[in-house]
Amino acid sequence: MLPDENDSRFQELTGGGFHFDCNPDVPCFGQCCRRLNLVLTPYDVLRLKQRLGLSADEFIDRHTIVENGQNGWPMPRLAMSDTPEKTCPFLQDGGGCGVYEDRPGACRTYPLGRATKGGQGGGPTEESWFLVREDHCRGFDKGSDWTPETWTKDQGLEAYNSVNDLFLPIISRQTSSPSPEIAAKKMQMFFMACYNLDQFRKFVTQSSLTNMVKLPQARLEAMEENDLQLLKFAFEWLRFSMFGDKTLTLKPEFANRRP
């Protein structure tokens, strides 16, 4: 997605690099962890629920507010703490992050923004970067030298971007439905597959789905134990079932009907 070109906080990074540091010695340390409007991606939820030792249901109930996001898809927003400053629930005393190793992708990317175009048939077809300069942030005053590439590596963003790029072909489109009831069922399937892997695993194992599509046994076994592998399958399933993308292949005996 592209930022609002009329928002003065966003500055296109057209070439070269930028200067930035964020650590306890920066006067504004922790100020950016307040009153956030932070939409969580499926991979964010996967990492955070595992970090906190919570089920998907528990994490969604305790730490998110579910709202309609891009193109009407239901997406969870991180709920701020019930304090006057509305801080992030994971902000520790002194400004440190209590889930730093598994913090959301948006937190890792800041003060950069990653804008993407395309993606309906696969990953993003274009990528560009911009700086987010907010009035409170002093990280630019005496910063180290960075490029988008070195910042991405330093902040561990490769894994986040690669999984989020698989999510892009879904949320960048709208799904048409002949009735409100069917539309509601599609939204429920989307949310379960993307954000409640515990329930989606039950759906996969207890339905005829895996008997209908061609999947190597090794992949089936990996999906039973590995949430990331299951999430990648969930993206393929949603594209296949909702948009007709050829992300999965039906077995010959089911080739004339869709699951």
Short mmCIF file of C-alpha atoms in Angstrom, two decimals:
data_model
loop_
_atom_site.label_atom_id
_atom_site.label_comp_id
_atom_site.label_asym_id
_atom_site.label_seq_id
_atom_site.Cartn_x
_atom_site.Cartn_y
_atom_site.Cartn_z
CA MET A 1 0.00 0.00 0.00
CA LEU A 2 1.05 3.59 -0.57
CA PRO A 3 1.02 6.30 2.13
CA ASP A 4 -1.21 9.35 1.95
CA GLU A 5 0.75 11.80 -0.18
CA ASN A 6 -0.93 14.70 1.64
CA ASP A 7 0.39 13.57 5.05
CA SER A 8 3.49 15.62 5.81
CA ARG A 9 4.91 12.89 8.07
CA PHE A 10 5.67 10.71 5.05
CA GLN A 11 8.71 11.57 2.97
CA GLU A 12 9.67 9.51 -0.05
CA LEU A 13 13.13 7.98 0.21
CA THR A 14 14.22 8.48 -3.36
CA GLY A 15 17.89 7.60 -3.03
CA GLY A 16 20.76 7.16 -0.66
CA GLY A 17 19.98 6.47 2.96
CA PHE A 18 18.95 8.07 6.21
CA HIS A 19 20.30 8.72 9.71
CA PHE A 20 18.51 7.21 12.69
CA ASP A 21 19.00 5.64 16.12
CA CYS A 22 16.50 4.38 18.68
CA ASN A 23 17.84 3.45 22.12
CA PRO A 24 17.43 4.51 25.78
CA ASP A 25 19.82 7.41 25.25
CA VAL A 26 17.46 9.08 22.75
CA PRO A 27 15.25 11.57 24.68
CA CYS A 28 12.00 10.34 23.12
CA PHE A 29 12.66 6.64 23.81
CA GLY A 30 9.31 4.84 24.15
CA GLN A 31 7.18 7.82 23.08
CA CYS A 32 6.26 6.12 19.81
CA CYS A 33 4.70 3.24 21.79
CA ARG A 34 1.62 5.24 22.76
CA ARG A 35 -1.81 5.67 21.17
CA LEU A 36 -0.90 3.37 18.32
CA ASN A 37 -3.25 2.46 15.51
CA LEU A 38 -1.35 -0.71 14.74
CA VAL A 39 -3.06 -3.29 12.54
CA LEU A 40 -1.57 -6.74 13.08
CA THR A 41 -0.78 -9.04 10.19
CA PRO A 42 -1.29 -12.80 10.49
CA TYR A 43 2.45 -13.27 10.96
CA ASP A 44 2.47 -10.65 13.73
CA VAL A 45 -0.23 -12.59 15.59
CA LEU A 46 1.56 -15.90 15.02
CA ARG A 47 4.79 -14.59 16.54
CA LEU A 48 3.15 -12.76 19.43
CA LYS A 49 0.85 -15.57 20.55
CA GLN A 50 3.75 -18.00 20.51
CA ARG A 51 5.92 -15.55 22.45
CA LEU A 52 3.23 -15.07 25.10
CA GLY A 53 2.27 -18.75 25.28
CA LEU A 54 -1.34 -18.00 24.37
CA SER A 55 -3.81 -19.69 22.09
CA ALA A 56 -5.03 -17.67 19.12
CA ASP A 57 -8.40 -17.14 20.82
CA GLU A 58 -6.73 -15.91 24.00
CA PHE A 59 -4.44 -13.51 22.17
CA ILE A 60 -7.24 -12.04 20.05
CA ASP A 61 -9.51 -11.62 23.08
CA ARG A 62 -6.87 -10.08 25.37
CA HIS A 63 -4.81 -7.93 23.06
CA THR A 64 -6.79 -6.89 19.98
CA ILE A 65 -9.80 -5.02 18.69
CA VAL A 66 -11.14 -6.53 15.46
CA GLU A 67 -12.24 -3.99 12.86
CA ASN A 68 -12.89 -3.89 9.14
CA GLY A 69 -9.62 -3.19 7.40
CA GLN A 70 -8.47 -2.96 3.81
CA ASN A 71 -11.30 -3.78 1.37
CA GLY A 72 -13.53 -4.70 4.29
CA TRP A 73 -11.55 -7.70 5.53
CA PRO A 74 -11.77 -8.12 9.33
CA MET A 75 -8.37 -7.46 10.85
CA PRO A 76 -7.17 -7.14 14.46
CA ARG A 77 -5.73 -3.90 15.78
CA LEU A 78 -3.44 -4.03 18.82
CA ALA A 79 -5.40 -2.84 21.87
CA MET A 80 -3.63 -0.18 23.93
CA SER A 81 -3.44 -0.48 27.71
CA ASP A 82 -6.15 1.09 29.85
CA THR A 83 -4.00 3.96 31.09
CA PRO A 84 -4.22 7.73 30.55
CA GLU A 85 -1.36 7.56 28.04
CA LYS A 86 -2.81 4.53 26.21
CA THR A 87 0.56 2.82 25.98
CA CYS A 88 1.31 -0.37 24.12
CA PRO A 89 0.53 -3.32 26.44
CA PHE A 90 4.06 -4.61 25.90
CA LEU A 91 5.86 -1.39 26.84
CA GLN A 92 8.00 -1.94 29.92
CA ASP A 93 9.01 0.53 32.61
CA GLY A 94 11.85 2.60 31.20
CA GLY A 95 10.56 2.37 27.65
CA GLY A 96 11.79 -1.06 26.62
CA CYS A 97 9.73 -3.53 24.61
CA GLY A 98 8.71 -6.68 26.47
CA VAL A 99 8.29 -8.69 23.26
CA TYR A 100 11.19 -7.14 21.35
CA GLU A 101 12.35 -10.31 19.59
CA ASP A 102 8.79 -10.89 18.33
CA ARG A 103 7.56 -7.31 17.98
CA PRO A 104 5.21 -6.57 15.05
CA GLY A 105 6.56 -5.86 11.61
CA ALA A 106 5.38 -2.24 11.69
CA CYS A 107 7.47 -1.62 14.82
CA ARG A 108 10.51 -3.16 13.16
CA THR A 109 10.08 -1.09 10.01
CA TYR A 110 9.76 2.29 11.78
CA PRO A 111 10.96 4.95 10.93
CA LEU A 112 10.74 3.51 7.46
CA GLY A 113 7.57 2.65 5.63
CA ARG A 114 7.38 0.03 2.92
CA ALA A 115 4.98 0.77 0.09
CA THR A 116 3.95 -1.97 -2.32
CA LYS A 117 1.91 -2.11 -5.49
CA GLY A 118 0.37 -5.06 -7.24
CA GLY A 119 0.25 -8.42 -5.59
CA GLN A 120 -3.09 -9.75 -6.81
CA GLY A 121 -1.48 -12.57 -8.72
CA GLY A 122 1.42 -13.14 -6.35
CA GLY A 123 3.86 -11.01 -4.40
CA PRO A 124 4.22 -7.25 -4.84
CA THR A 125 5.22 -6.10 -8.30
CA GLU A 126 6.69 -2.81 -7.05
CA GLU A 127 8.35 -1.78 -3.81
CA SER A 128 9.34 1.66 -2.56
CA TRP A 129 10.37 3.14 0.76
CA PHE A 130 9.50 6.31 2.63
CA LEU A 131 10.52 7.90 5.93
CA VAL A 132 8.03 8.54 8.72
CA ARG A 133 9.04 11.77 10.46
CA GLU A 134 6.92 12.51 13.51
CA ASP A 135 7.27 15.64 15.62
CA HIS A 136 8.15 13.79 18.83
CA CYS A 137 10.88 11.63 17.30
CA ARG A 138 14.48 12.64 18.08
CA GLY A 139 16.00 9.55 16.51
CA PHE A 140 17.02 11.48 13.42
CA ASP A 141 19.06 14.07 15.37
CA LYS A 142 22.25 12.01 15.78
CA GLY A 143 21.68 8.78 13.97
CA SER A 144 23.70 6.01 12.38
CA ASP A 145 23.78 5.63 8.61
CA TRP A 146 21.21 3.26 7.13
CA THR A 147 19.74 2.20 3.82
CA PRO A 148 16.44 0.31 3.47
CA GLU A 149 18.48 -2.83 2.83
CA THR A 150 20.71 -2.53 5.90
CA TRP A 151 17.76 -1.50 8.11
CA THR A 152 15.71 -4.47 6.88
CA LYS A 153 18.52 -6.86 7.75
CA ASP A 154 19.32 -5.25 11.10
CA GLN A 155 15.68 -5.30 12.24
CA GLY A 156 14.98 -8.88 11.15
CA LEU A 157 12.37 -7.81 8.62
CA GLU A 158 13.06 -10.37 5.92
CA ALA A 159 10.82 -13.02 7.48
CA TYR A 160 8.03 -10.52 8.10
CA ASN A 161 8.10 -9.08 4.59
CA SER A 162 8.22 -12.47 2.91
CA VAL A 163 5.14 -13.72 4.77
CA ASN A 164 3.27 -10.43 4.48
CA ASP A 165 3.86 -10.49 0.73
CA LEU A 166 1.93 -13.77 0.62
CA PHE A 167 -0.92 -12.04 2.46
CA LEU A 168 -1.02 -9.10 0.03
CA PRO A 169 -2.83 -10.90 -2.84
CA ILE A 170 -5.78 -11.51 -0.50
CA ILE A 171 -6.33 -8.17 1.22
CA SER A 172 -5.64 -6.18 -1.95
CA ARG A 173 -8.84 -7.61 -3.47
CA GLN A 174 -12.51 -7.65 -2.69
CA THR A 175 -14.51 -10.84 -2.78
CA SER A 176 -17.91 -10.76 -4.45
CA SER A 177 -20.78 -12.67 -2.85
CA PRO A 178 -24.35 -13.26 -4.03
CA SER A 179 -25.79 -12.74 -0.55
CA PRO A 180 -24.91 -11.18 2.82
CA GLU A 181 -24.95 -14.64 4.39
CA ILE A 182 -22.29 -15.99 2.01
CA ALA A 183 -20.25 -12.79 2.41
CA ALA A 184 -20.30 -13.25 6.18
CA LYS A 185 -19.14 -16.86 5.84
CA LYS A 186 -16.26 -15.77 3.63
CA MET A 187 -15.19 -13.18 6.17
CA GLN A 188 -15.35 -15.79 8.93
CA MET A 189 -13.22 -18.16 6.86
CA PHE A 190 -10.72 -15.37 6.14
CA PHE A 191 -10.35 -14.48 9.80
CA MET A 192 -10.06 -18.08 10.95
CA ALA A 193 -7.49 -19.02 8.30
CA CYS A 194 -5.36 -15.91 8.82
CA TYR A 195 -5.65 -15.20 12.54
CA ASN A 196 -6.90 -18.30 14.34
CA LEU A 197 -4.60 -21.09 13.23
CA ASP A 198 -5.75 -23.31 16.10
CA GLN A 199 -9.25 -23.39 14.62
CA PHE A 200 -8.00 -23.53 11.04
CA ARG A 201 -5.89 -26.58 11.84
CA LYS A 202 -9.03 -28.33 13.10
CA PHE A 203 -10.85 -27.30 9.93
CA VAL A 204 -8.07 -28.71 7.75
CA THR A 205 -7.71 -31.99 9.63
CA GLN A 206 -11.42 -32.64 10.28
CA SER A 207 -12.79 -31.80 6.84
CA SER A 208 -12.31 -33.43 3.45
CA LEU A 209 -10.08 -30.58 2.30
CA THR A 210 -6.74 -32.38 2.43
CA ASN A 211 -8.27 -35.39 0.68
CA MET A 212 -9.38 -33.20 -2.22
CA VAL A 213 -6.18 -31.28 -2.99
CA LYS A 214 -2.77 -32.59 -3.97
CA LEU A 215 -0.38 -32.12 -1.06
CA PRO A 216 2.86 -34.00 -0.37
CA GLN A 217 2.74 -36.07 2.79
CA ALA A 218 5.73 -34.18 4.15
CA ARG A 219 3.85 -30.91 3.82
CA LEU A 220 0.77 -32.33 5.54
CA GLU A 221 2.92 -33.44 8.45
CA ALA A 222 4.64 -30.05 8.64
CA MET A 223 1.28 -28.27 8.74
CA GLU A 224 0.18 -30.38 11.70
CA GLU A 225 3.07 -29.15 13.84
CA ASN A 226 4.27 -25.86 12.34
CA ASP A 227 2.08 -22.75 12.47
CA LEU A 228 4.08 -20.95 9.80
CA GLN A 229 3.64 -23.80 7.33
CA LEU A 230 -0.06 -23.89 8.14
CA LEU A 231 -0.36 -20.13 7.63
CA LYS A 232 1.26 -20.35 4.20
CA PHE A 233 -1.23 -23.06 3.27
CA ALA A 234 -4.05 -20.87 4.60
CA PHE A 235 -3.07 -18.10 2.18
CA GLU A 236 -3.05 -20.57 -0.71
CA TRP A 237 -6.42 -21.96 0.35
CA LEU A 238 -8.06 -18.53 0.56
CA ARG A 239 -6.78 -17.49 -2.86
CA PHE A 240 -7.91 -20.80 -4.35
CA SER A 241 -11.35 -20.92 -2.74
CA MET A 242 -12.28 -17.22 -2.88
CA PHE A 243 -10.66 -15.96 -6.06
CA GLY A 244 -10.02 -19.05 -8.15
CA ASP A 245 -6.25 -18.57 -8.17
CA LYS A 246 -4.33 -21.70 -9.15
CA THR A 247 -2.47 -21.92 -5.85
CA LEU A 248 -3.71 -25.47 -5.19
CA THR A 249 -4.50 -28.43 -7.43
CA LEU A 250 -7.49 -30.70 -6.99
CA LYS A 251 -7.02 -34.43 -7.26
CA PRO A 252 -8.38 -35.87 -10.54
CA GLU A 253 -11.51 -37.32 -8.93
CA PHE A 254 -12.45 -33.84 -7.65
CA ALA A 255 -11.29 -31.85 -10.66
CA ASN A 256 -14.80 -30.90 -11.77
CA ARG A 257 -15.85 -29.32 -8.51
CA ARG A 258 -14.37 -26.89 -6.06
CA PRO A 259 -14.11 -27.54 -2.31
#
